[in-house]
Amino acid sequence: MKVLQGIYDYFVITVGVVLFVMAWQSFLLPNNMIDGGLTGASALLSMVTGISVDIWYFGINVLLLVLAWFILGQGFGIKTIYAILLSTALFRVLGNESMSFLWSVEGQPLYVGDGVLVPIIGGLLEAVGLALIIMRGGSTGGTDILALIVNKFWPITVGRFYLYADFIVISLLILVPGHCFTDVVYGYITMGVCAYVLDLIMLGRESTVQVLVFSDKIKEIGNYINHDMERGVTGLKAIGWYTQEDRMVLMVMLRKTELPELVRAVKDLDSKAFVTVVPANNVFGEGFDQIKTGISKRKKKV
């Protein structure tokens, strides 16, 4: 089972890397546009020095892998190495003239006539690719590593961290000869689309709901939640106002992805049960998110 899970992880990461590299080599770079992060910085350095993007991308990432290995875990490091090597190879392959049929330029199948749509499509592809990679424990390196490290200790979303880092890199494009403020604006569009879609995917997957279950078979439903779903459940004492009878109401916190399983179980155990679902933000504790408050600057009193 672990072998199959590992194969699946690397398959998803591969798909994510392909989408990520296509965002750059098929849409952004052929139209002299960039996004932020390490890839954007590599593109800037390539424009200035003439050295290809893949060389800068690979070289800088090698220096950052030690950080991923020690802080984010060995498994993350291995998947990151795989993603970086595959990304580097695809940057080289898709950047070759023989692959120009995959470039969004005039006369090619992926050509987009409206210039504003190019950064939108590029940002969308990049976000989906990054989300697939991150959700399987990988990274394309660079600011991906830094974003996940910061997110591990501070309550800042991955997408928001990208927003800050990308803004700086994209703004530097105006200093590169041959580029103007219009190119910077296109970069900001790409940045905004990527950050928004990445947050939408990542937070949508991790979003939490609070569920209240009203039923005559509270014990059976509670046992199912505890033992089969392995979730904690709280019994709240309540009074049915119409009947003036004491009864028990179950309250449970779940990931949104777990909700369909609970609803099916409740329906099977008690078709007359009443269930309410309310979105819950910032749920901290075992089985959910860790409390992240940053590093306190105040020294402890001795």
Protein backbone atom coordinates (compact mmCIF):
# COMPACT_ATOMS: atom_id res chain seq x y z
CA MET A 1 0.00 0.00 0.00
CA LYS A 2 2.84 2.39 0.87
CA VAL A 3 4.49 1.63 -2.47
CA LEU A 4 1.28 2.45 -4.36
CA GLN A 5 0.87 5.64 -2.32
CA GLY A 6 4.44 6.63 -3.16
CA ILE A 7 3.88 5.99 -6.86
CA TYR A 8 0.71 8.07 -6.74
CA ASP A 9 2.51 10.92 -4.96
CA TYR A 10 5.23 11.08 -7.61
CA PHE A 11 2.67 10.82 -10.42
CA VAL A 12 0.77 13.84 -9.05
CA ILE A 13 4.02 15.75 -8.54
CA THR A 14 5.00 14.98 -12.15
CA VAL A 15 1.70 16.35 -13.45
CA GLY A 16 2.17 19.43 -11.28
CA VAL A 17 5.70 20.02 -12.57
CA VAL A 18 4.54 19.73 -16.19
CA LEU A 19 1.82 22.34 -15.61
CA PHE A 20 4.23 24.60 -13.71
CA VAL A 21 6.89 24.53 -16.43
CA MET A 22 4.31 24.96 -19.21
CA ALA A 23 3.05 28.10 -17.47
CA TRP A 24 6.53 29.56 -17.89
CA GLN A 25 7.89 28.10 -21.10
CA SER A 26 4.63 28.00 -23.04
CA PHE A 27 3.05 31.29 -21.98
CA LEU A 28 5.16 33.67 -19.88
CA LEU A 29 8.72 33.51 -21.22
CA PRO A 30 7.83 33.43 -24.96
CA ASN A 31 5.91 36.68 -24.38
CA ASN A 32 8.69 38.29 -22.29
CA MET A 33 6.59 38.06 -19.14
CA ILE A 34 7.57 36.77 -15.73
CA ASP A 35 6.11 35.94 -12.36
CA GLY A 36 7.93 36.17 -9.06
CA GLY A 37 9.81 33.73 -6.89
CA LEU A 38 13.00 31.89 -7.72
CA THR A 39 11.85 31.11 -11.26
CA GLY A 40 11.15 34.79 -11.85
CA ALA A 41 14.54 35.70 -10.41
CA SER A 42 16.15 33.07 -12.66
CA ALA A 43 14.35 34.59 -15.66
CA LEU A 44 15.61 38.07 -14.72
CA LEU A 45 19.18 36.79 -14.38
CA SER A 46 18.83 35.03 -17.72
CA MET A 47 17.72 38.26 -19.41
CA VAL A 48 20.71 40.13 -17.98
CA THR A 49 23.45 37.49 -18.41
CA GLY A 50 22.23 35.43 -21.36
CA ILE A 51 22.63 32.23 -19.34
CA SER A 52 19.56 30.02 -19.75
CA VAL A 53 16.83 29.95 -17.11
CA ASP A 54 17.26 26.26 -16.33
CA ILE A 55 20.90 26.73 -15.30
CA TRP A 56 20.10 29.58 -12.90
CA TYR A 57 17.05 27.70 -11.62
CA PHE A 58 19.01 24.53 -10.90
CA GLY A 59 22.08 26.25 -9.45
CA ILE A 60 20.19 28.38 -6.92
CA ASN A 61 17.97 25.48 -5.91
CA VAL A 62 20.96 23.31 -5.05
CA LEU A 63 21.93 25.86 -2.41
CA LEU A 64 18.43 25.73 -0.88
CA LEU A 65 17.98 21.95 -0.69
CA VAL A 66 19.87 21.69 2.59
CA LEU A 67 17.24 23.97 4.12
CA ALA A 68 14.43 21.70 2.95
CA TRP A 69 16.23 18.57 4.12
CA PHE A 70 16.77 19.63 7.72
CA ILE A 71 13.71 21.81 8.43
CA LEU A 72 10.92 20.21 6.39
CA GLY A 73 11.95 16.58 6.60
CA GLN A 74 13.78 13.94 4.58
CA GLY A 75 10.71 12.88 2.57
CA PHE A 76 10.12 16.47 1.52
CA GLY A 77 13.77 16.75 0.49
CA ILE A 78 13.62 13.70 -1.77
CA LYS A 79 10.43 14.87 -3.47
CA THR A 80 11.89 18.33 -3.84
CA ILE A 81 15.01 16.95 -5.51
CA TYR A 82 12.79 15.02 -7.92
CA ALA A 83 10.65 18.09 -8.70
CA ILE A 84 13.68 20.33 -9.21
CA LEU A 85 15.46 17.85 -11.48
CA LEU A 86 12.31 17.27 -13.52
CA SER A 87 11.58 21.01 -13.70
CA THR A 88 15.13 21.74 -14.83
CA ALA A 89 14.93 19.09 -17.55
CA LEU A 90 11.54 20.33 -18.76
CA PHE A 91 12.72 23.95 -18.79
CA ARG A 92 15.53 22.84 -21.09
CA VAL A 93 13.30 20.66 -23.30
CA LEU A 94 10.35 23.05 -23.65
CA GLY A 95 12.69 25.99 -24.17
CA ASN A 96 14.17 24.38 -27.28
CA GLU A 97 13.13 25.75 -30.67
CA SER A 98 11.97 22.27 -31.71
CA MET A 99 9.20 22.56 -29.07
CA SER A 100 7.97 25.94 -30.30
CA PHE A 101 4.62 24.38 -31.20
CA LEU A 102 3.90 24.51 -27.45
CA TRP A 103 4.71 28.22 -27.22
CA SER A 104 1.94 30.79 -27.06
CA VAL A 105 3.24 32.83 -29.99
CA GLU A 106 1.67 33.87 -33.27
CA GLY A 107 1.30 30.99 -35.72
CA GLN A 108 1.34 28.27 -33.04
CA PRO A 109 -1.67 26.28 -31.69
CA LEU A 110 -1.46 27.80 -28.18
CA TYR A 111 -1.29 31.39 -29.43
CA VAL A 112 -3.46 33.81 -27.43
CA GLY A 113 -4.29 37.02 -29.28
CA ASP A 114 -5.31 39.04 -26.24
CA GLY A 115 -2.14 39.93 -24.34
CA VAL A 116 -3.96 40.23 -21.00
CA LEU A 117 -5.10 36.61 -21.22
CA VAL A 118 -1.51 35.34 -21.38
CA PRO A 119 -0.58 36.22 -17.75
CA ILE A 120 -3.99 35.00 -16.58
CA ILE A 121 -3.53 31.60 -18.20
CA GLY A 122 0.09 31.45 -17.06
CA GLY A 123 -0.83 32.30 -13.45
CA LEU A 124 -3.65 29.74 -13.45
CA LEU A 125 -1.45 26.92 -14.75
CA GLU A 126 1.34 27.84 -12.35
CA ALA A 127 -0.99 27.84 -9.34
CA VAL A 128 -2.57 24.48 -10.18
CA GLY A 129 0.86 22.96 -10.77
CA LEU A 130 2.26 24.29 -7.50
CA ALA A 131 -0.81 23.17 -5.55
CA LEU A 132 -0.50 19.60 -6.86
CA ILE A 133 3.19 19.52 -5.94
CA ILE A 134 2.74 21.00 -2.46
CA MET A 135 -0.25 18.79 -1.57
CA ARG A 136 1.88 15.67 -2.19
CA GLY A 137 4.71 16.96 0.03
CA GLY A 138 6.95 18.31 -2.71
CA SER A 139 8.23 21.67 -3.89
CA THR A 140 9.78 23.24 -6.97
CA GLY A 141 12.32 24.84 -4.66
CA GLY A 142 13.14 28.49 -4.10
CA THR A 143 10.34 30.49 -2.50
CA ASP A 144 8.28 27.28 -2.29
CA ILE A 145 10.68 26.11 0.40
CA LEU A 146 10.73 29.48 2.14
CA ALA A 147 6.94 29.78 2.01
CA LEU A 148 6.40 26.37 3.61
CA ILE A 149 9.03 27.06 6.28
CA VAL A 150 7.39 30.37 7.20
CA ASN A 151 3.92 28.76 7.12
CA LYS A 152 5.18 26.10 9.53
CA PHE A 153 5.90 28.68 12.24
CA TRP A 154 3.76 31.72 11.41
CA PRO A 155 0.04 32.04 10.61
CA ILE A 156 0.54 33.22 7.02
CA THR A 157 -0.92 31.42 4.04
CA VAL A 158 1.32 30.07 1.29
CA GLY A 159 -0.39 32.24 -1.30
CA ARG A 160 0.13 35.43 0.75
CA PHE A 161 3.85 34.71 1.17
CA TYR A 162 4.14 34.30 -2.60
CA LEU A 163 2.38 37.65 -2.99
CA TYR A 164 5.05 39.50 -1.02
CA ALA A 165 8.04 37.73 -2.56
CA ASP A 166 6.67 37.93 -6.10
CA PHE A 167 5.98 41.66 -5.84
CA ILE A 168 9.66 42.38 -5.20
CA VAL A 169 10.96 40.16 -8.02
CA ILE A 170 8.44 41.40 -10.60
CA SER A 171 9.14 45.05 -9.74
CA LEU A 172 12.81 44.54 -10.63
CA LEU A 173 11.81 43.73 -14.23
CA ILE A 174 11.51 47.44 -14.98
CA LEU A 175 15.30 47.74 -14.46
CA VAL A 176 16.03 45.19 -17.22
CA PRO A 177 16.85 46.83 -20.58
CA GLY A 178 14.12 46.40 -23.18
CA HIS A 179 11.30 46.12 -20.65
CA CYS A 180 8.76 48.71 -19.57
CA PHE A 181 6.09 49.21 -16.92
CA THR A 182 3.55 47.30 -19.05
CA ASP A 183 5.63 44.14 -18.59
CA VAL A 184 5.63 44.75 -14.84
CA VAL A 185 1.83 45.11 -14.84
CA TYR A 186 1.50 41.82 -16.72
CA GLY A 187 3.70 40.28 -14.03
CA TYR A 188 1.44 41.64 -11.31
CA ILE A 189 -1.56 40.08 -13.08
CA THR A 190 0.19 36.72 -13.16
CA MET A 191 1.15 37.10 -9.50
CA GLY A 192 -2.40 37.93 -8.42
CA VAL A 193 -4.00 35.07 -10.34
CA CYS A 194 -1.42 32.56 -9.07
CA ALA A 195 -1.72 33.64 -5.43
CA TYR A 196 -5.52 33.69 -5.49
CA VAL A 197 -5.94 30.30 -7.18
CA LEU A 198 -3.24 28.70 -5.00
CA ASP A 199 -4.97 29.89 -1.82
CA LEU A 200 -8.34 28.80 -3.20
CA ILE A 201 -7.08 25.26 -3.81
CA MET A 202 -5.02 24.88 -0.64
CA LEU A 203 -7.51 26.46 1.77
CA GLY A 204 -10.47 24.77 0.09
CA ARG A 205 -8.84 21.41 0.71
CA GLU A 206 -8.08 22.23 4.36
CA SER A 207 -11.29 24.09 5.21
CA THR A 208 -13.13 22.91 8.30
CA VAL A 209 -16.81 22.66 9.23
CA GLN A 210 -18.69 22.37 12.53
CA VAL A 211 -21.45 19.78 12.45
CA LEU A 212 -24.37 19.38 14.87
CA VAL A 213 -26.30 16.11 14.73
CA PHE A 214 -29.80 15.75 16.20
CA SER A 215 -30.93 12.13 16.28
CA ASP A 216 -32.60 9.41 18.33
CA LYS A 217 -29.58 7.19 17.63
CA ILE A 218 -26.93 9.45 19.09
CA LYS A 219 -24.91 6.60 20.57
CA GLU A 220 -24.55 4.72 17.27
CA ILE A 221 -23.63 7.88 15.36
CA GLY A 222 -21.19 9.02 18.05
CA ASN A 223 -19.46 5.62 18.05
CA TYR A 224 -19.14 5.73 14.26
CA ILE A 225 -17.52 9.18 14.40
CA ASN A 226 -15.14 8.07 17.16
CA HIS A 227 -14.14 4.63 15.92
CA ASP A 228 -14.65 4.62 12.14
CA MET A 229 -13.82 8.23 11.31
CA GLU A 230 -11.35 8.56 14.19
CA ARG A 231 -12.63 12.01 15.07
CA GLY A 232 -13.42 13.42 18.48
CA VAL A 233 -17.07 14.17 19.16
CA THR A 234 -18.76 16.12 21.97
CA GLY A 235 -22.20 15.40 23.41
CA LEU A 236 -24.15 18.52 24.33
CA LYS A 237 -27.14 18.40 26.66
CA ALA A 238 -30.20 20.04 25.14
CA ILE A 239 -33.96 20.33 25.62
CA GLY A 240 -36.50 19.80 22.88
CA TRP A 241 -38.65 22.89 23.42
CA TYR A 242 -41.77 21.41 21.86
CA THR A 243 -41.63 18.16 23.85
CA GLN A 244 -39.73 19.64 26.83
CA GLU A 245 -37.67 16.42 26.84
CA ASP A 246 -33.95 16.18 27.58
CA ARG A 247 -31.86 14.96 24.68
CA MET A 248 -28.26 14.83 23.49
CA VAL A 249 -26.84 16.70 20.49
CA LEU A 250 -23.52 15.72 18.91
CA MET A 251 -20.98 18.35 17.90
CA VAL A 252 -17.98 17.44 15.74
CA MET A 253 -15.32 19.35 13.82
CA LEU A 254 -14.41 17.89 10.42
CA ARG A 255 -12.45 18.69 7.31
CA LYS A 256 -14.86 19.53 4.54
CA THR A 257 -13.59 16.51 2.61
CA GLU A 258 -14.78 14.25 5.47
CA LEU A 259 -18.31 15.66 5.51
CA PRO A 260 -19.79 13.37 2.80
CA GLU A 261 -18.74 10.28 4.78
CA LEU A 262 -20.46 11.56 7.93
CA VAL A 263 -23.65 12.49 6.07
CA ARG A 264 -23.84 9.02 4.48
CA ALA A 265 -23.29 7.34 7.87
CA VAL A 266 -25.96 9.46 9.58
CA LYS A 267 -28.44 8.71 6.81
CA ASP A 268 -27.76 4.97 7.09
CA LEU A 269 -28.08 4.94 10.89
CA ASP A 270 -31.04 7.32 11.18
CA SER A 271 -32.82 8.56 8.07
CA LYS A 272 -34.84 11.01 10.21
CA ALA A 273 -31.77 12.67 11.77
CA PHE A 274 -31.35 16.45 11.57
CA VAL A 275 -27.87 17.74 10.64
CA THR A 276 -26.57 21.31 10.52
CA VAL A 277 -23.24 22.31 8.96
CA VAL A 278 -21.46 25.62 9.62
CA PRO A 279 -18.09 26.72 8.14
CA ALA A 280 -15.41 27.06 10.82
CA ASN A 281 -12.30 29.19 10.39
CA ASN A 282 -8.98 28.81 12.21
CA VAL A 283 -9.56 25.49 13.99
CA PHE A 284 -6.51 24.68 16.11
CA GLY A 285 -5.73 21.49 17.98
CA GLU A 286 -5.00 17.81 17.50
CA GLY A 287 -6.13 16.58 14.09
CA PHE A 288 -6.34 20.12 12.69
CA ASP A 289 -3.92 23.06 12.50
CA GLN A 290 -1.18 23.82 14.97
CA ILE A 291 -1.35 27.09 16.87
CA LYS A 292 1.09 29.46 15.15
CA THR A 293 1.83 32.73 16.94
CA GLY A 294 5.34 33.41 15.72
CA ILE A 295 8.42 33.62 17.91
CA SER A 296 7.91 35.75 20.98
CA LYS A 297 10.35 38.65 21.28
CA ARG A 298 9.81 38.91 25.05
CA LYS A 299 12.33 37.12 27.18
CA LYS A 300 11.10 34.89 29.94
CA LYS A 301 11.60 36.21 33.45
CA VAL A 302 13.98 34.18 35.54
